[in-house]
mmCIF file of C-alpha atoms in Angstrom:
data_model
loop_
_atom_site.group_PDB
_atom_site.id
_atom_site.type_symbol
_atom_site.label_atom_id
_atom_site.label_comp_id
_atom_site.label_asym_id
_atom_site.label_seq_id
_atom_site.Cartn_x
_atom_site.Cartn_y
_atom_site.Cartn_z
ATOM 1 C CA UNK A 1 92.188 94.779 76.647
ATOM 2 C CA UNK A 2 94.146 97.325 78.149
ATOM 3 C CA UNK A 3 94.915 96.592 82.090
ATOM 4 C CA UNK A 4 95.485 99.531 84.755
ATOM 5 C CA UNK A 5 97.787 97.514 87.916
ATOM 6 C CA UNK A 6 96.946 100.276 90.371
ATOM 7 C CA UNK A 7 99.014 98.982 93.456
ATOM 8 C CA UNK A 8 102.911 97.184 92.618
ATOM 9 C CA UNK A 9 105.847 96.547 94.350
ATOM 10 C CA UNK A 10 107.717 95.570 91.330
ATOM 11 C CA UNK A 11 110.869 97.900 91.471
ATOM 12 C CA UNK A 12 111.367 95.607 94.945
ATOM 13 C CA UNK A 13 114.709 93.403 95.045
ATOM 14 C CA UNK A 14 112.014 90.402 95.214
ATOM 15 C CA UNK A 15 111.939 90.946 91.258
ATOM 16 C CA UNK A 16 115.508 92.346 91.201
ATOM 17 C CA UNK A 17 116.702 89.133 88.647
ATOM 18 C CA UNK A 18 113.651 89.166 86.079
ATOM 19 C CA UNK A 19 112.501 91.983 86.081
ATOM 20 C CA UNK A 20 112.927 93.363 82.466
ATOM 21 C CA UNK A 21 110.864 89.902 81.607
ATOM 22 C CA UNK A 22 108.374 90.194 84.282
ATOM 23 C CA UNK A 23 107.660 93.652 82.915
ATOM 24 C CA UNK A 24 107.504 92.507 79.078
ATOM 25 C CA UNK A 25 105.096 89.634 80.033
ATOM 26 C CA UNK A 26 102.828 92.278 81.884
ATOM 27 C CA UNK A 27 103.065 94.204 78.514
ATOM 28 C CA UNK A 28 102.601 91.756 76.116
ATOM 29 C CA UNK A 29 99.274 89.990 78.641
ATOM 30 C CA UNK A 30 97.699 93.410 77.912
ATOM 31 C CA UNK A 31 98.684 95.382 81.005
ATOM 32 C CA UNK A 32 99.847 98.984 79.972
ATOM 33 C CA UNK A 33 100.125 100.496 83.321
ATOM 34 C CA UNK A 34 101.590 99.988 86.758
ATOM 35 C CA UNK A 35 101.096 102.558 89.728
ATOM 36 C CA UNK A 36 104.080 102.061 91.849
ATOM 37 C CA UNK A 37 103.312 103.254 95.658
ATOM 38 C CA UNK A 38 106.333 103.875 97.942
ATOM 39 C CA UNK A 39 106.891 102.321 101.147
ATOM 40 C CA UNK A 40 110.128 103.960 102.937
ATOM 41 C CA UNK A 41 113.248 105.893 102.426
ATOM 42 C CA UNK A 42 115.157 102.707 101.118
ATOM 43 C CA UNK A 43 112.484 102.414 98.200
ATOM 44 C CA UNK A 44 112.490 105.628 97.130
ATOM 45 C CA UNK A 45 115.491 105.640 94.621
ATOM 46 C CA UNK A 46 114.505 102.112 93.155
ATOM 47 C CA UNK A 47 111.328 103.040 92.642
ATOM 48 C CA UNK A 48 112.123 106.510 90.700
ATOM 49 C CA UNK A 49 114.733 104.056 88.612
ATOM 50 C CA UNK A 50 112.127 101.786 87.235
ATOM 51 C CA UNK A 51 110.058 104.522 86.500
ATOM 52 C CA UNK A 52 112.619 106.659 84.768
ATOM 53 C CA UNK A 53 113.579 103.321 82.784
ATOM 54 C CA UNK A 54 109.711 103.009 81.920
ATOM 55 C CA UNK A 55 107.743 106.055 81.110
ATOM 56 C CA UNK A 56 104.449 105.701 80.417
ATOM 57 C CA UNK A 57 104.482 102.355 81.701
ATOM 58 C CA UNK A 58 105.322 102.669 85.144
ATOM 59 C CA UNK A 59 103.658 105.520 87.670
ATOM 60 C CA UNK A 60 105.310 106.641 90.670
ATOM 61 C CA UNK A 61 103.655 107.521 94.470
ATOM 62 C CA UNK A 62 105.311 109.002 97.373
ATOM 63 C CA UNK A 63 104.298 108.472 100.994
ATOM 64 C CA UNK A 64 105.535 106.512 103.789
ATOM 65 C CA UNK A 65 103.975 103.402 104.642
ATOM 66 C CA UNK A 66 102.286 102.948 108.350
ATOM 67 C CA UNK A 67 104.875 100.146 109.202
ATOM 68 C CA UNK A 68 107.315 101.926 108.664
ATOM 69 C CA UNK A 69 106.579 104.586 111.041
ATOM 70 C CA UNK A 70 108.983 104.259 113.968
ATOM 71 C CA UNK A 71 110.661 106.700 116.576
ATOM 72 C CA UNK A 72 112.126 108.850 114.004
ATOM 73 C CA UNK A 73 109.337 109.657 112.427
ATOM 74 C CA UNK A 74 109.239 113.668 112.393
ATOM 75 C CA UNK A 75 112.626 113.172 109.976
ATOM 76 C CA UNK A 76 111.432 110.810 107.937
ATOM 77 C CA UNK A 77 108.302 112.492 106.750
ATOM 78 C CA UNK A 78 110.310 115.493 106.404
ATOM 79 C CA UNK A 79 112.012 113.519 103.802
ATOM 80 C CA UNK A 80 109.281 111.751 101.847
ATOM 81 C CA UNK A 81 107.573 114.988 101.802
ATOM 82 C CA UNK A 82 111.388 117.067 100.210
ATOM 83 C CA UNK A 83 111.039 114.527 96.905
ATOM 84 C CA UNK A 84 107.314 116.165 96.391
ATOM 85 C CA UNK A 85 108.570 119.076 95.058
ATOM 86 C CA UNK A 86 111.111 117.409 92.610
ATOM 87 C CA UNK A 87 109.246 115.366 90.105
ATOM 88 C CA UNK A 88 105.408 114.568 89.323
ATOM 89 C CA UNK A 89 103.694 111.717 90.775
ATOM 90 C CA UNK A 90 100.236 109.755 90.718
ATOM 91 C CA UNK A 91 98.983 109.662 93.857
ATOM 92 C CA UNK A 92 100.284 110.176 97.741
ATOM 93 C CA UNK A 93 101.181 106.535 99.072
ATOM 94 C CA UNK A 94 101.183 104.224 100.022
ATOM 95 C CA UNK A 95 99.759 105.688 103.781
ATOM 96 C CA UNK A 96 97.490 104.253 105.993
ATOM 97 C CA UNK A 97 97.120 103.372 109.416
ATOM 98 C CA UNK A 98 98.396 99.001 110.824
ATOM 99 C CA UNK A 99 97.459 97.743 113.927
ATOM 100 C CA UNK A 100 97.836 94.404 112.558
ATOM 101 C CA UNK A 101 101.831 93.877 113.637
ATOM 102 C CA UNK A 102 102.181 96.270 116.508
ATOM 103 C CA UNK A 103 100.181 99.219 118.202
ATOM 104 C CA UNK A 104 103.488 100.731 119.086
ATOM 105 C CA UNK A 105 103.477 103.666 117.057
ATOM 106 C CA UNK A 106 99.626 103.801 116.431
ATOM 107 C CA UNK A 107 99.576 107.822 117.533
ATOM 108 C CA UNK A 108 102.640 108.530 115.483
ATOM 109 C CA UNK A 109 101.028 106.512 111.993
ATOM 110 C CA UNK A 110 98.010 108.557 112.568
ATOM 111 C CA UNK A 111 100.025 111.558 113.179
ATOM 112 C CA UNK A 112 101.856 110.498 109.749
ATOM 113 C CA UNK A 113 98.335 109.629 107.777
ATOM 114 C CA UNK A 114 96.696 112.559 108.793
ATOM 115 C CA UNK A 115 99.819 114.743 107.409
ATOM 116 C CA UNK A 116 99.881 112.862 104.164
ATOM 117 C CA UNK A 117 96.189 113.551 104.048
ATOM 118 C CA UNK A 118 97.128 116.939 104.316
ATOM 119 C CA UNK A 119 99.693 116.631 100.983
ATOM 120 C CA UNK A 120 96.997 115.439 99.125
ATOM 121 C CA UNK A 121 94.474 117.979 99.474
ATOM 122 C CA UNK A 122 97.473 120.683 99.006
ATOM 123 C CA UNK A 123 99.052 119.045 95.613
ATOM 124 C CA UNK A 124 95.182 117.814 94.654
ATOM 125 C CA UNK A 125 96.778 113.979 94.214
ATOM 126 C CA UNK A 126 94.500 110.787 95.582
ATOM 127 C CA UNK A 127 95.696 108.794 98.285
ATOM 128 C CA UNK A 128 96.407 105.023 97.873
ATOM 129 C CA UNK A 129 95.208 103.592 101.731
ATOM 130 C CA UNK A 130 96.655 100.821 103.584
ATOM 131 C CA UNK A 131 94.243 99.443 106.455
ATOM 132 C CA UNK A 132 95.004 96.683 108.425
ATOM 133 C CA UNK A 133 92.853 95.959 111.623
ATOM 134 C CA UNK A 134 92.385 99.789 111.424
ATOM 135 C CA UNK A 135 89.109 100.924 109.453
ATOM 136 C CA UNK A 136 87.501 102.580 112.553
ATOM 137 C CA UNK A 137 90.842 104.555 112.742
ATOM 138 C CA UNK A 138 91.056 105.555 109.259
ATOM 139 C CA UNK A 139 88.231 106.679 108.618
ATOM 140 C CA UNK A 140 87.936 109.291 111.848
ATOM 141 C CA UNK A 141 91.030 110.958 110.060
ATOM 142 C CA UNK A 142 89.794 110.775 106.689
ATOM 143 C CA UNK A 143 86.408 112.582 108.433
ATOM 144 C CA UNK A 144 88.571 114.868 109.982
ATOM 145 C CA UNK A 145 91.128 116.072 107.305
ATOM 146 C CA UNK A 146 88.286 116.619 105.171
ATOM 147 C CA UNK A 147 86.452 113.714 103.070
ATOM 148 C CA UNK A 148 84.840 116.315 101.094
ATOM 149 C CA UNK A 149 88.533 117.072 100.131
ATOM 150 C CA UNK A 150 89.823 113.449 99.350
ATOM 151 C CA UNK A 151 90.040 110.866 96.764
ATOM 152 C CA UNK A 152 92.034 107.418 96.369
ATOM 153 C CA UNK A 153 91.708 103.624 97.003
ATOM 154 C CA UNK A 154 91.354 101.621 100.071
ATOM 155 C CA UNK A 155 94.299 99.659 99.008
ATOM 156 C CA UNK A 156 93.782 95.362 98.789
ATOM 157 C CA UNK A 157 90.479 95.707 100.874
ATOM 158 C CA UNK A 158 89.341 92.943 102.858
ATOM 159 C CA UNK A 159 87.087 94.612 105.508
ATOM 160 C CA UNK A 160 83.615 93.724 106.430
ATOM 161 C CA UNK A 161 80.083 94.809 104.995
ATOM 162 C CA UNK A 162 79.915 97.524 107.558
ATOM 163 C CA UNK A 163 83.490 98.512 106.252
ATOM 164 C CA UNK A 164 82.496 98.824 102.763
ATOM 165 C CA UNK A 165 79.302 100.562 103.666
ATOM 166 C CA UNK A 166 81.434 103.147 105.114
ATOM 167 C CA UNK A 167 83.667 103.776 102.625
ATOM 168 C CA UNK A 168 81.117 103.589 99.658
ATOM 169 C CA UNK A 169 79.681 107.281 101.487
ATOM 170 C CA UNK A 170 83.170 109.086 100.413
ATOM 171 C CA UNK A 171 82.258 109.724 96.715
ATOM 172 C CA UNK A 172 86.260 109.904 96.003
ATOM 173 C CA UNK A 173 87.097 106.199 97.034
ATOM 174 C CA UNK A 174 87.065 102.930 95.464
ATOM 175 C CA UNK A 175 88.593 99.744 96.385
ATOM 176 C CA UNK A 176 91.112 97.579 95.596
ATOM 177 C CA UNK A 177 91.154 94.168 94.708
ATOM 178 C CA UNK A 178 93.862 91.550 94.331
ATOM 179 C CA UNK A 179 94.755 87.891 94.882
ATOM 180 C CA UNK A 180 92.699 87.360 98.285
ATOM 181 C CA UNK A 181 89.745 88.048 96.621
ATOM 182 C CA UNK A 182 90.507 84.439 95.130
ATOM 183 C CA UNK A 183 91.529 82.648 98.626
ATOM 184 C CA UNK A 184 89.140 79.943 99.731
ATOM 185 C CA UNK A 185 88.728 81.394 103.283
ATOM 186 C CA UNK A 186 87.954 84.636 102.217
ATOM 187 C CA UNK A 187 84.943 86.061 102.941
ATOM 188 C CA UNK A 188 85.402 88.543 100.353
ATOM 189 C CA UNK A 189 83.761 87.478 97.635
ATOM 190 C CA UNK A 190 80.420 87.850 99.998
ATOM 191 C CA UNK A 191 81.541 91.024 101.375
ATOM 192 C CA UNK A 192 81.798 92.503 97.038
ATOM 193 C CA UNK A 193 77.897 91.276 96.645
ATOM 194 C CA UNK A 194 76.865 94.668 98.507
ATOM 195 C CA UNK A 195 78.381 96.606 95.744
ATOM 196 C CA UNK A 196 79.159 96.642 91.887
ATOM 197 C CA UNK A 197 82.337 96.677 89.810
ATOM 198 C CA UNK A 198 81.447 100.672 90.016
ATOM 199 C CA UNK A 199 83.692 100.359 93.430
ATOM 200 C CA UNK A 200 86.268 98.263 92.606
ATOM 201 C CA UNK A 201 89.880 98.677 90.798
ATOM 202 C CA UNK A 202 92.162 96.090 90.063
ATOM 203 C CA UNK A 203 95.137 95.816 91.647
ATOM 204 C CA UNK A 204 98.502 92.885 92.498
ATOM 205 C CA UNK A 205 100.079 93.701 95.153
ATOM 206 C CA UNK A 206 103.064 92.388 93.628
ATOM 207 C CA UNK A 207 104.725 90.885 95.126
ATOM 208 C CA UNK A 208 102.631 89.675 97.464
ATOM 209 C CA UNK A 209 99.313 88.132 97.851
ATOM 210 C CA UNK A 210 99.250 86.078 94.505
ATOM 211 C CA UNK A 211 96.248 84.559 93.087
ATOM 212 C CA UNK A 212 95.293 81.217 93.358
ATOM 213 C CA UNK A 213 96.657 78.855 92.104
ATOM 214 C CA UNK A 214 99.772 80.736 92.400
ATOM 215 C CA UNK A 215 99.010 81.815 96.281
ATOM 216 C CA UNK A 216 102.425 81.325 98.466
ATOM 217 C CA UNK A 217 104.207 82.018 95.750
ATOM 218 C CA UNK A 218 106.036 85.569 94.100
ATOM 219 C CA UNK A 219 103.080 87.461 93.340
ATOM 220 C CA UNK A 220 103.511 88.751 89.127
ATOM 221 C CA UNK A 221 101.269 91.735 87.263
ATOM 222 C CA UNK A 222 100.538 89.145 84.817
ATOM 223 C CA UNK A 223 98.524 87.463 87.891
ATOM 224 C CA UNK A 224 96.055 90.666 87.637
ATOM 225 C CA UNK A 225 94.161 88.493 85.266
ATOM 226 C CA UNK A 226 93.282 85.795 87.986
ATOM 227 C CA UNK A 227 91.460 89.047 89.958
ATOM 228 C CA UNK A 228 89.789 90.150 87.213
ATOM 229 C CA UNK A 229 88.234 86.200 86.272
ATOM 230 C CA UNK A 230 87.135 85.660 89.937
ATOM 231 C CA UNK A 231 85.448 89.150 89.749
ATOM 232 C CA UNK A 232 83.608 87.936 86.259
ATOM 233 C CA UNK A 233 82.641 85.406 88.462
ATOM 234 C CA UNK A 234 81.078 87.265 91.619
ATOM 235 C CA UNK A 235 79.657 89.207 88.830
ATOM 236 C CA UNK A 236 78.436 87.119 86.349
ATOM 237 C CA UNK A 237 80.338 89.312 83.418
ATOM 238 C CA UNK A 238 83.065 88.802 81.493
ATOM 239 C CA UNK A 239 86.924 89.280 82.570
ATOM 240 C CA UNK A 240 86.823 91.854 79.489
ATOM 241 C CA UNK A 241 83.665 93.907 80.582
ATOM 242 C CA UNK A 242 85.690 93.689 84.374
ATOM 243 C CA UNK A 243 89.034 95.437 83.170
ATOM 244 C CA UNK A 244 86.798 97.917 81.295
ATOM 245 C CA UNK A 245 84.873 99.241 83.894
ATOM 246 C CA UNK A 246 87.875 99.018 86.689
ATOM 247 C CA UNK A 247 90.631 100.629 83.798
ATOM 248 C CA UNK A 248 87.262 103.423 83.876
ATOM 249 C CA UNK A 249 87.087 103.497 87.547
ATOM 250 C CA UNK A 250 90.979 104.172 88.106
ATOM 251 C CA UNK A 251 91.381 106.414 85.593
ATOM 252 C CA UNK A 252 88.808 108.407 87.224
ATOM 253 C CA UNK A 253 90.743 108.268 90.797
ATOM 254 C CA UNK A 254 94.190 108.306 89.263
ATOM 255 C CA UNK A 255 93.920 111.588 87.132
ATOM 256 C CA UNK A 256 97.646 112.381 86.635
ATOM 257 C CA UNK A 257 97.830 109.076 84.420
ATOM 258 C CA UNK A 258 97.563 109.853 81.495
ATOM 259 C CA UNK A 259 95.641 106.648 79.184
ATOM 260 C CA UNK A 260 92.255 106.096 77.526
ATOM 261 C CA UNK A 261 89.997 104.107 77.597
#
């Protein structure tokens, strides 16, 4: 089976020693594609350097990631947004809006979501969301930047029924899933019964949130199998029919990637 990783960290320093055999593991356990989302200023040129060193392999995003919206803000996004213009990319991201850590900044990240909103209506790219104690939030800007407008992936979901109800009434979203979907105390496994593998895209998070039995740990795309055997589970398929029908799904979000089926 061929394995879409829609959400990966791995041109981080976390993977900095291994990671020419972390990426021909992930190759070799069936996964032929990693989205890469940016998080800062500091990521930018690692991230562009795995993906230039991997071509069809490895898929880059640009956006600026909520926590890393701070008092400088204005010049920062000025940034992000100058590298648009210089090479292709797969989505706008990773944005969103995190009131998990500190409410700070919480006008200036919706300030900054609702501009990158903006970038992806203009350039026609999906949006790969972060939402952390934030859904309400999020969703008011997607509303007002235009949902008709917008496509992407609430990013390693974890929100409520009411959450998911929401989002399953923009026709442009899924979600993604990773490791927590395994965790004992998550509630998520409840939370996918009020939907169908229609929604859903896998993702890591690499590297973090691994699986269990690997949770605590370095979080690895090989891992992406783990999701995809607790979601044969919740569904009562196989892993096989899951990466099918979530490779379909992303594909359909993701359109700049170029792979089959």
């Amino acid at each position: 089976m061929k394995i879409i990783d829609t959400h990966n960290h791995i041109y981080l320093e976390e993977f900095d020693p291994d990671q020419d055999r972390l990426i021909f593991e992930a190759k070799e356990s069936g996964i032929d594609t990693l989205l890469l989302p940016n998080v800062d200023l500091d990521t930018v040129n690692r991230m562009h350097d795995l993906c230039d060193r991997c071509p069809d392999f490895a898929y880059p995003m640009m956006g600026l990631h909520p926590t890393s919206v701070n008092s400088d803000y204005v010049s920062v996004l000025g940034q992000i947004e100058s590298y648009l213009g210089k090479r292709s990319y797969c989505a706008i991201g990773e944005i969103g809006i995190d009131l998990f850590w500190d409410k700070t900044y919480k006008k200036q990240q919706i300030e900054v979501f609702e501009e990158q909103l903006r970038w992806s209506i203009d350039l026609d790219l999906p949006v790969s969301v972060h939402t952390r104690d934030a859904y309400p939030e999020v969703l008011e800007s997607i509303y007002k930047v235009g949902s008709d407008k917008l496509a992407g992936v609430f990013h390693s979901f974890t929100g409520t029924s009411d959450d998911l109800a929401e989002i399953k009434k923009l026709s442009g979203f899924k979600i993604g899933i990773n490791g927590v979907v395994t965790f004992k105390n998550s509630k998520l496994s409840e939370v996918l019964q009020d939907t169908t593998l229609s929604q859903i895209v896998l993702e890591t998070d690499a590297p973090y949130l691994a699986p269990v039995p690997y949770r605590g740990k370095r979080n690895e795309p090989v891992y992406i199998w783990k999701v995809a055997e607790k979601l044969a589970q919740i569904y009562q398929t196989s892993a096989e029919n899951v990466l099918f029908e979530t490779r379909k799904n992303a594909l359909a979000v993701f359109k700049n990637v170029n792979k089959s089926l």
